[in-house]
Amino acid sequence: MSQTIKVLLAEDQSMVREALAALLGLEDDIEVVAQVARGDEVLAAAREHAVDVALLDIEMPGATGIEAAALLHTELPAVKLVILTTFGRPGYLRSAMESGADAFLVKDAPAAKLAEAVRKVLAGERVIDPTLAAAALADGANPLTDREREVLRAAEGGSTNAELAAALHLSQGTVRNYLSTAIQKLAVRNRAEAARLAREKGWL
Amino acid sequence: MSQTIKVLLAEDQSMVREALAALLGLEDDIEVVAQVARGDEVLAAAREHAVDVALLDIEMPGATGIEAAALLHTELPAVKLVILTTFGRPGYLRSAMESGADAFLVKDAPAAKLAEAVRKVLAGERVIDPTLAAAALADGANPLTDREREVLRAAEGGSTNAELAAALHLSQGTVRNYLSTAIQKLAVRNRAEAARLAREKGWL
DNA sequence: CTCGTCGTATGACATCTGTCATCCGGCACT
DNA sequence: AGTGCCGGATGACAGATGTCATACGACGAG
């Protein structure tokens, strides 16, 4: 009785994207009507093909799946949003939910969960892994300020304080202060550990 | 006239693995007869199902796809080996080839390349991306010694020299010496950059 | 209007990191 | 027998990093 569900697939790795499309193509009530490889192509494609559900990977060039979700949520609020990601990072789940996502799946869940999630969000349900939800709640919100995040992100690659200062238009001392407070907030002992932990939590 | 090609799929992310299986299932001359999620389950499965081609992801628990390839190459030399990876790292390509792989594909290649590669390796051809091959040759071999690699790998997470020394049963000074020589060999300015570069090249 | 927080900055200090010279034993190649 | 590399170690030194106290203007919550 119902129409087939029109799905948009956003994922940058062609092989994975096309494989997921093949997988969803096996379901007779689901049709993948659009595929994009970049976050900044999501909105136009969703609009053009009048999709019911957008399936968004997080790590993408152009814009992240989370950013794309936020945009879709305000521009096309009827579109249901499923975030699909390699990394089950608590911070990702949190920001996905804040940007209006209806489902959050990790790629190491069984493939059957995917079609299931598509149907559930369309029925108005939300789909999230309870373990991950618990982790996200236990961690609390991202404790870093905007600047601390920026500096930490820039410091990940191993740049020196002088380079960071130049790149961010700050004094060297200020860079050190930000890194120092970030290190304390995260309860670690140096910038590398701070970066690792923040990355792992999905806070960068 | 020929039988269907029996393929083993090794990939840890269920959703991706099953999606790839769906993709290959669309080809009538190819049949996925076995799926595993760990590197150390590859050999047994390949043996049990008498597969023609093994499709191996690199990043897997238990053993990497490269290690699995090396094992298959000596134990079941008739099995053709296709390495499939997210990261087109020159060092990965080099070690894949050294361990007897017949094809090396990155996941952001078009999906059609996958079935194509399976058929080609079975016909005795080798399949590698020319750009990546050039990069691998240009980079030369891994310049790091075993110990340098170990120390660098351990240092990635941000551990201090004292922790590294304890973990590796070395003196602090020796740890610093290894890191120092690694830093010089890689022509970078600190351990973080050294780790980043070595990781990117596939040398860790 | 005041308090707290953020962004920014400085200076002083202690510790960690990276470099260098030098040493030893083992092992492979010539 | 000698040369060179690897694993391992020490000590000294310079420079980078992390901590702390302190300061100021902007801004939002109360």
Coordinates of C-alpha atoms (C1' of nucleotides) in Angstrom, one line a residue:
Chain A
M1 CA 0.0 0.0 0.0
S2 CA 2.8 2.5 0.8
Q3 CA 5.1 3.9 -1.9
T4 CA 8.7 2.8 -2.0
I5 CA 10.9 4.8 0.4
K6 CA 13.2 7.2 -1.4
V7 CA 16.7 7.2 0.1
L8 CA 19.7 9.5 -0.4
L9 CA 23.1 8.0 0.3
A10 CA 26.0 10.3 1.3
E11 CA 29.4 8.5 1.7
D12 CA 32.7 9.4 0.3
Q13 CA 34.2 6.0 -0.4
S14 CA 32.7 4.9 -3.7
M15 CA 33.1 1.3 -3.1
V16 CA 31.3 1.4 0.2
R17 CA 28.7 3.7 -1.0
E18 CA 27.8 1.6 -4.0
A19 CA 27.9 -1.5 -1.9
L20 CA 25.5 0.0 0.6
A21 CA 23.3 1.0 -2.4
A22 CA 23.4 -2.6 -3.6
L23 CA 22.4 -3.8 -0.1
L24 CA 19.5 -1.5 0.1
G25 CA 18.5 -2.3 -3.4
L26 CA 17.7 -5.8 -2.3
E27 CA 14.8 -4.5 -0.2
D28 CA 11.7 -4.0 -2.3
D29 CA 10.3 -1.2 -0.3
I30 CA 13.5 0.9 -0.5
E31 CA 14.9 2.7 -3.4
V32 CA 18.2 4.6 -3.4
V33 CA 17.4 7.6 -5.6
A34 CA 20.5 9.7 -5.1
Q35 CA 24.1 9.1 -4.2
V36 CA 26.6 11.8 -3.3
A37 CA 30.3 11.7 -2.1
R38 CA 30.5 15.1 -0.5
G39 CA 28.7 16.7 2.5
D40 CA 28.1 19.9 0.6
E41 CA 26.1 18.2 -2.1
V42 CA 23.6 16.6 0.2
L43 CA 21.1 19.4 0.4
A44 CA 20.7 20.0 -3.4
A45 CA 20.4 16.2 -4.1
A46 CA 17.8 15.8 -1.3
R47 CA 15.8 18.6 -2.7
E48 CA 16.0 17.5 -6.3
H49 CA 15.0 13.9 -5.6
A50 CA 12.4 14.6 -2.9
V51 CA 13.9 12.0 -0.7
D52 CA 12.2 10.6 2.4
V53 CA 15.4 9.5 4.3
A54 CA 19.0 10.7 4.1
L55 CA 21.7 8.3 5.1
L56 CA 24.8 10.3 6.0
D57 CA 28.3 9.2 6.7
I58 CA 30.1 11.5 9.1
E59 CA 33.6 11.7 7.6
M60 CA 33.2 13.4 4.3
P61 CA 34.9 16.1 2.3
G62 CA 33.0 19.4 1.9
A63 CA 31.0 19.1 5.0
T64 CA 30.6 16.4 7.7
G65 CA 27.5 14.3 7.8
I66 CA 26.6 16.1 11.0
E67 CA 26.8 19.5 9.4
A68 CA 24.8 18.2 6.4
A69 CA 22.2 16.8 8.9
A70 CA 21.8 20.2 10.6
L71 CA 21.3 21.9 7.3
L72 CA 18.7 19.4 6.1
H73 CA 17.0 19.6 9.4
T74 CA 16.3 23.3 9.0
E75 CA 15.8 23.4 5.2
L76 CA 13.9 20.2 4.6
P77 CA 12.5 19.2 8.1
A78 CA 10.4 16.4 6.6
V79 CA 13.5 14.4 5.6
K80 CA 14.4 11.8 8.2
L81 CA 18.1 11.6 9.1
V82 CA 20.2 8.5 9.6
I83 CA 23.8 9.0 10.6
L84 CA 26.1 6.2 9.7
T85 CA 29.6 6.2 10.9
T86 CA 32.7 4.1 11.3
F87 CA 33.5 5.4 14.7
G88 CA 31.1 5.1 17.6
R89 CA 32.3 8.2 19.4
P90 CA 30.1 9.5 22.1
G91 CA 30.6 13.1 21.1
Y92 CA 29.5 12.3 17.6
L93 CA 26.3 10.8 18.8
R94 CA 25.7 13.9 21.0
S95 CA 26.2 16.3 18.1
A96 CA 24.3 14.2 15.7
M97 CA 21.3 14.3 18.0
E98 CA 21.6 18.0 18.6
S99 CA 21.6 18.6 14.8
G100 CA 18.3 16.7 14.5
A101 CA 19.3 13.2 13.5
D102 CA 16.7 10.4 13.9
A103 CA 19.0 7.5 13.9
F104 CA 22.7 6.8 14.7
L105 CA 24.3 3.6 13.4
V106 CA 27.9 2.4 13.5
K107 CA 29.2 0.5 10.5
D108 CA 30.1 -2.6 12.5
A109 CA 26.4 -3.2 13.3
P110 CA 24.8 -6.0 11.3
A111 CA 23.8 -4.9 7.8
A112 CA 20.1 -5.8 8.5
K113 CA 20.0 -2.9 11.0
L114 CA 20.3 -0.4 8.1
A115 CA 17.1 -1.2 6.3
E116 CA 15.5 -1.6 9.7
A117 CA 16.6 1.9 10.8
V118 CA 15.3 3.4 7.5
R119 CA 11.9 2.0 8.1
K120 CA 11.8 2.9 11.8
V121 CA 12.8 6.5 11.4
L122 CA 10.1 6.8 8.7
A123 CA 7.6 5.5 11.2
G124 CA 8.7 8.3 13.6
E125 CA 11.0 6.1 15.8
R126 CA 14.5 7.0 16.8
V127 CA 17.2 4.4 16.5
I128 CA 20.3 4.6 18.7
D129 CA 22.6 2.0 20.2
P130 CA 21.9 2.0 23.9
T131 CA 25.5 1.3 24.9
L132 CA 26.7 4.3 23.0
A133 CA 23.9 6.4 24.4
A134 CA 25.0 5.5 27.9
A135 CA 28.6 6.3 27.0
A136 CA 27.6 9.7 25.6
L137 CA 25.5 10.5 28.7
A138 CA 28.3 9.3 31.1
D139 CA 30.9 11.4 29.4
G140 CA 28.9 14.6 29.7
A141 CA 29.3 17.4 27.2
N142 CA 32.5 18.5 25.5
P143 CA 34.4 20.4 28.2
L144 CA 36.6 22.4 25.8
T145 CA 35.9 25.9 24.7
D146 CA 35.9 26.8 21.0
R147 CA 39.5 28.1 21.1
E148 CA 40.8 25.2 23.1
R149 CA 39.3 22.9 20.5
E150 CA 40.8 24.8 17.6
V151 CA 44.3 24.9 19.1
L152 CA 44.2 21.3 20.0
R153 CA 43.0 20.3 16.5
A154 CA 45.8 22.4 15.0
A155 CA 48.3 20.8 17.4
E156 CA 47.4 17.2 16.5
G157 CA 49.9 17.0 13.6
G158 CA 52.9 17.9 15.8
S159 CA 53.3 21.6 15.0
T160 CA 55.3 23.6 17.4
N161 CA 54.0 26.4 19.5
A162 CA 55.5 29.0 17.3
E163 CA 53.8 27.5 14.2
L164 CA 50.5 27.3 16.0
A165 CA 50.8 30.9 17.2
A166 CA 51.4 32.0 13.7
A167 CA 48.7 30.0 12.1
L168 CA 46.0 31.0 14.6
H169 CA 47.2 34.7 15.0
L170 CA 47.9 34.3 18.7
S171 CA 50.9 34.8 20.9
Q172 CA 53.0 31.7 21.8
G173 CA 52.1 32.1 25.4
T174 CA 48.4 32.1 24.7
V175 CA 48.8 28.9 22.7
R176 CA 50.5 27.4 25.7
N177 CA 47.8 28.5 28.0
Y178 CA 45.0 27.0 25.9
L179 CA 46.9 23.7 25.6
S180 CA 47.6 23.8 29.3
T181 CA 43.9 24.3 30.2
A182 CA 42.8 21.6 27.7
I183 CA 45.3 19.2 29.2
Q184 CA 44.0 19.9 32.7
K185 CA 40.3 19.6 31.7
L186 CA 41.0 16.3 30.0
A187 CA 43.1 15.1 33.0
V188 CA 46.0 14.0 30.9
R189 CA 49.7 14.9 30.8
N190 CA 50.6 16.5 27.5
R191 CA 49.1 17.8 24.3
A192 CA 49.4 14.5 22.4
E193 CA 47.4 12.6 25.0
A194 CA 44.9 15.5 25.1
A195 CA 44.5 15.3 21.3
R196 CA 44.1 11.6 21.3
L197 CA 41.5 11.6 24.0
A198 CA 39.5 14.5 22.6
R199 CA 39.6 12.8 19.1
E200 CA 38.4 9.5 20.6
K201 CA 35.5 11.1 22.4
G202 CA 34.5 12.9 19.3
W203 CA 35.2 16.3 20.8
L204 CA 37.4 17.8 18.1
Chain B
M1 CA 31.5 -22.6 -19.3
S2 CA 33.6 -21.9 -16.2
Q3 CA 32.3 -22.5 -12.7
T4 CA 31.3 -19.6 -10.5
I5 CA 34.3 -17.9 -8.8
K6 CA 34.3 -18.7 -5.0
V7 CA 35.2 -15.7 -3.0
L8 CA 36.1 -15.3 0.7
L9 CA 35.4 -11.8 2.2
A10 CA 37.4 -10.7 5.2
E11 CA 36.4 -7.3 6.7
D12 CA 35.7 -6.4 10.3
Q13 CA 32.8 -3.9 9.8
S14 CA 29.7 -6.1 9.4
M15 CA 27.8 -3.5 7.5
V16 CA 30.5 -2.9 5.0
R17 CA 31.3 -6.6 4.7
E18 CA 27.7 -7.6 4.0
A19 CA 27.2 -4.7 1.7
L20 CA 30.2 -5.8 -0.3
A21 CA 28.8 -9.3 -0.4
A22 CA 25.5 -7.9 -1.7
L23 CA 27.5 -6.1 -4.4
L24 CA 29.4 -9.2 -5.5
G25 CA 26.2 -11.2 -5.3
L26 CA 24.9 -9.2 -8.2
E27 CA 27.5 -10.7 -10.5
D28 CA 26.5 -14.1 -11.8
D29 CA 30.0 -15.5 -12.1
I30 CA 30.9 -14.7 -8.5
E31 CA 29.8 -16.3 -5.3
V32 CA 30.7 -15.2 -1.8
V33 CA 31.1 -18.5 -0.1
A34 CA 32.6 -17.3 3.2
Q35 CA 32.7 -14.2 5.3
V36 CA 35.0 -13.5 8.3
A37 CA 35.5 -10.5 10.5
R38 CA 39.0 -11.3 11.9
G39 CA 42.3 -11.7 10.2
D40 CA 43.1 -14.9 12.2
E41 CA 40.0 -16.7 10.8
V42 CA 40.9 -16.3 7.2
L43 CA 43.0 -19.4 6.7
A44 CA 40.6 -21.8 8.2
A45 CA 37.7 -20.4 6.2
A46 CA 39.6 -20.3 3.0
R47 CA 40.6 -24.0 3.4
E48 CA 37.1 -25.1 4.4
H49 CA 35.4 -23.5 1.5
A50 CA 38.0 -24.1 -1.1
V51 CA 37.9 -20.5 -2.3
D52 CA 39.5 -19.2 -5.5
V53 CA 40.0 -15.6 -4.4
A54 CA 40.4 -14.0 -0.9
L55 CA 39.3 -10.4 -0.5
L56 CA 41.1 -9.0 2.5
D57 CA 40.7 -5.7 4.3
I58 CA 43.9 -4.5 6.0
E59 CA 42.6 -3.1 9.3
M60 CA 41.2 -6.1 11.1
P61 CA 41.4 -7.5 14.6
G62 CA 43.3 -10.8 15.1
A63 CA 45.7 -10.2 12.2
T64 CA 46.0 -7.6 9.5
G65 CA 44.9 -8.5 5.9
I66 CA 48.6 -8.3 5.0
E67 CA 49.5 -10.9 7.6
A68 CA 46.6 -13.1 6.5
A69 CA 47.7 -12.7 2.9
A70 CA 51.2 -13.9 3.7
L71 CA 49.8 -16.9 5.5
L72 CA 47.5 -17.8 2.7
H73 CA 50.3 -17.4 0.2
T74 CA 52.4 -20.0 1.8
E75 CA 49.6 -22.4 3.0
L76 CA 47.3 -22.2 0.0
P77 CA 49.3 -20.8 -2.8
A78 CA 46.6 -21.4 -5.4
V79 CA 44.3 -18.8 -3.7
K80 CA 44.4 -15.4 -5.4
L81 CA 44.8 -12.5 -3.1
V82 CA 43.0 -9.1 -3.3
I83 CA 43.8 -6.5 -0.7
L84 CA 41.1 -4.0 -0.1
T85 CA 41.8 -1.0 2.0
T86 CA 40.5 2.4 3.2
F87 CA 44.0 4.0 3.1
G88 CA 46.1 4.1 0.0
R89 CA 49.4 4.1 1.9
P90 CA 52.4 3.4 -0.2
G91 CA 54.0 1.3 2.6
Y92 CA 50.8 -0.9 2.6
L93 CA 51.1 -1.5 -1.1
R94 CA 54.7 -2.5 -0.7
S95 CA 54.1 -4.9 2.1
A96 CA 51.0 -6.3 0.4
M97 CA 53.0 -7.1 -2.7
E98 CA 55.8 -8.6 -0.6
S99 CA 53.4 -10.9 1.0
G100 CA 52.1 -12.2 -2.3
A101 CA 49.0 -10.1 -3.1
D102 CA 47.8 -10.1 -6.6
A103 CA 45.7 -7.0 -6.4
F104 CA 45.5 -3.9 -4.3
L105 CA 42.4 -1.8 -4.2
V106 CA 41.4 1.3 -2.2
K107 CA 37.8 1.6 -1.1
D108 CA 37.3 4.9 -2.8
A109 CA 37.7 3.3 -6.2
P110 CA 34.5 2.7 -8.1
A111 CA 32.6 -0.4 -7.0
A112 CA 32.9 -1.9 -10.5
K113 CA 36.6 -2.3 -10.0
L114 CA 36.0 -4.9 -7.4
A115 CA 34.4 -7.6 -9.5
E116 CA 36.8 -6.7 -12.3
A117 CA 39.8 -7.2 -10.0
V118 CA 38.4 -10.6 -8.9
R119 CA 38.2 -11.7 -12.5
K120 CA 41.6 -10.3 -13.5
V121 CA 43.5 -12.0 -10.7
L122 CA 41.9 -15.3 -11.5
A123 CA 43.1 -14.8 -15.1
G124 CA 46.6 -14.3 -13.7
E125 CA 46.8 -10.6 -14.0
R126 CA 47.9 -8.2 -11.3
V127 CA 45.8 -5.1 -10.4
I128 CA 47.3 -2.1 -8.8
D129 CA 46.6 1.6 -9.0
P130 CA 49.5 3.1 -11.1
T131 CA 49.5 6.4 -9.0
L132 CA 49.9 4.5 -5.8
A133 CA 52.5 2.2 -7.3
A134 CA 54.5 5.3 -8.4
A135 CA 54.2 6.8 -4.9
A136 CA 55.4 3.5 -3.3
L137 CA 58.4 3.4 -5.6
A138 CA 59.2 7.1 -5.1
D139 CA 59.1 6.7 -1.3
G140 CA 61.5 3.9 -1.3
A141 CA 61.5 1.3 1.5
N142 CA 60.7 1.9 5.1
P143 CA 63.9 3.6 6.5
L144 CA 63.1 2.8 10.2
T145 CA 64.7 -0.1 12.0
D146 CA 62.5 -2.5 14.0
R147 CA 63.2 -0.9 17.3
E148 CA 62.6 2.6 16.0
R149 CA 59.3 1.5 14.6
E150 CA 58.3 0.0 17.9
V151 CA 59.2 3.0 19.9
L152 CA 57.5 5.4 17.5
R153 CA 54.3 3.2 17.5
A154 CA 54.3 3.3 21.3
A155 CA 54.9 7.0 21.4
E156 CA 51.9 7.8 19.2
G157 CA 49.4 8.0 22.0
G158 CA 51.4 10.7 23.8
S159 CA 53.2 8.6 26.4
T160 CA 56.2 10.2 28.1
N161 CA 59.7 8.9 27.8
A162 CA 59.6 7.4 31.2
E163 CA 56.4 5.4 30.3
L164 CA 57.9 4.3 27.0
A165 CA 61.1 3.2 28.7
A166 CA 59.1 1.2 31.3
A167 CA 56.8 -0.4 28.7
L168 CA 59.7 -1.4 26.3
H169 CA 62.2 -2.3 29.0
L170 CA 64.7 0.3 27.8
S171 CA 66.4 3.2 29.5
Q172 CA 64.9 6.7 29.0
G173 CA 68.0 7.8 27.2
T174 CA 67.7 5.0 24.7
V175 CA 64.1 5.8 24.0
R176 CA 65.2 9.4 23.3
N177 CA 67.9 8.2 21.0
Y178 CA 65.6 6.0 18.9
L179 CA 63.1 8.8 18.7
S180 CA 65.8 11.2 17.7
T181 CA 67.1 9.0 14.9
A182 CA 63.6 8.3 13.7
I183 CA 62.9 12.1 13.6
Q184 CA 66.1 12.7 11.6
K185 CA 65.4 9.8 9.2
L186 CA 62.0 11.2 8.5
A187 CA 63.2 14.7 8.3
V188 CA 60.7 16.1 10.7
R189 CA 61.0 18.1 13.9
N190 CA 59.4 16.1 16.7
R191 CA 58.0 12.7 17.6
A192 CA 54.4 13.7 16.8
E193 CA 55.3 14.7 13.3
A194 CA 57.4 11.6 12.9
A195 CA 54.5 9.4 14.0
R196 CA 52.1 11.2 11.7
L197 CA 54.4 10.8 8.7
A198 CA 55.3 7.2 9.3
R199 CA 51.6 6.3 9.8
E200 CA 50.6 8.1 6.6
K201 CA 53.3 6.3 4.6
G202 CA 52.2 2.9 6.1
W203 CA 55.5 2.4 7.8
L204 CA 54.2 1.7 11.3
Chain C
dC1 C1' 25.6 46.3 38.5
dT2 C1' 28.3 42.4 39.6
dC3 C1' 29.9 37.8 38.9
dG4 C1' 31.7 34.3 36.1
dT5 C1' 33.6 32.9 31.8
dC6 C1' 36.0 33.5 27.6
dG7 C1' 39.7 35.2 24.7
dT8 C1' 44.0 37.2 25.0
dA9 C1' 48.5 38.3 26.9
dT10 C1' 53.0 38.4 29.9
dG11 C1' 56.8 36.6 32.7
dA12 C1' 59.0 33.2 35.6
dC13 C1' 59.8 28.6 36.6
dA14 C1' 60.4 23.5 36.3
dT15 C1' 60.3 19.7 33.5
dC16 C1' 60.4 17.2 29.2
dT17 C1' 62.3 16.6 24.6
dG18 C1' 65.7 16.5 21.1
dT19 C1' 70.7 16.5 19.9
dC20 C1' 75.3 15.1 20.1
dA21 C1' 79.5 12.7 21.4
dT22 C1' 80.8 8.6 23.0
dC23 C1' 80.8 4.0 24.5
dC24 C1' 80.0 -1.4 24.4
dG25 C1' 78.8 -6.1 22.5
dG26 C1' 77.0 -8.8 18.7
dC27 C1' 76.7 -9.9 14.1
dA28 C1' 77.1 -9.9 9.1
dC29 C1' 79.8 -9.0 5.1
dT30 C1' 84.5 -8.5 2.8
Chain D
dA1 C1' 90.9 -8.9 10.8
dG2 C1' 88.5 -5.0 9.8
dT3 C1' 84.3 -2.2 8.7
dG4 C1' 79.8 -1.1 9.5
dC5 C1' 75.2 -1.6 11.3
dC6 C1' 72.0 -2.6 15.1
dG7 C1' 70.5 -2.7 19.9
dG8 C1' 71.5 -0.6 24.0
dA9 C1' 73.4 2.9 27.3
dT10 C1' 75.4 7.5 29.5
dG11 C1' 76.0 12.4 30.3
dA12 C1' 75.7 17.2 28.9
dC13 C1' 73.4 20.8 26.8
dA14 C1' 69.8 23.8 24.3
dG15 C1' 65.4 24.4 23.3
dA16 C1' 60.4 23.3 23.6
dT17 C1' 56.6 22.4 26.6
dG18 C1' 53.6 22.7 30.7
dT19 C1' 52.4 25.4 35.0
dC20 C1' 51.1 29.2 37.6
dA21 C1' 50.1 33.9 38.9
dT22 C1' 48.4 37.8 37.1
dA23 C1' 46.2 41.1 34.1
dC24 C1' 42.5 43.3 31.0
dG25 C1' 38.3 43.9 28.0
dA26 C1' 34.1 41.8 26.3
dC27 C1' 29.9 39.7 27.2
dG28 C1' 25.9 37.2 29.3
dA29 C1' 23.3 35.7 33.5
dG30 C1' 21.6 37.1 37.6

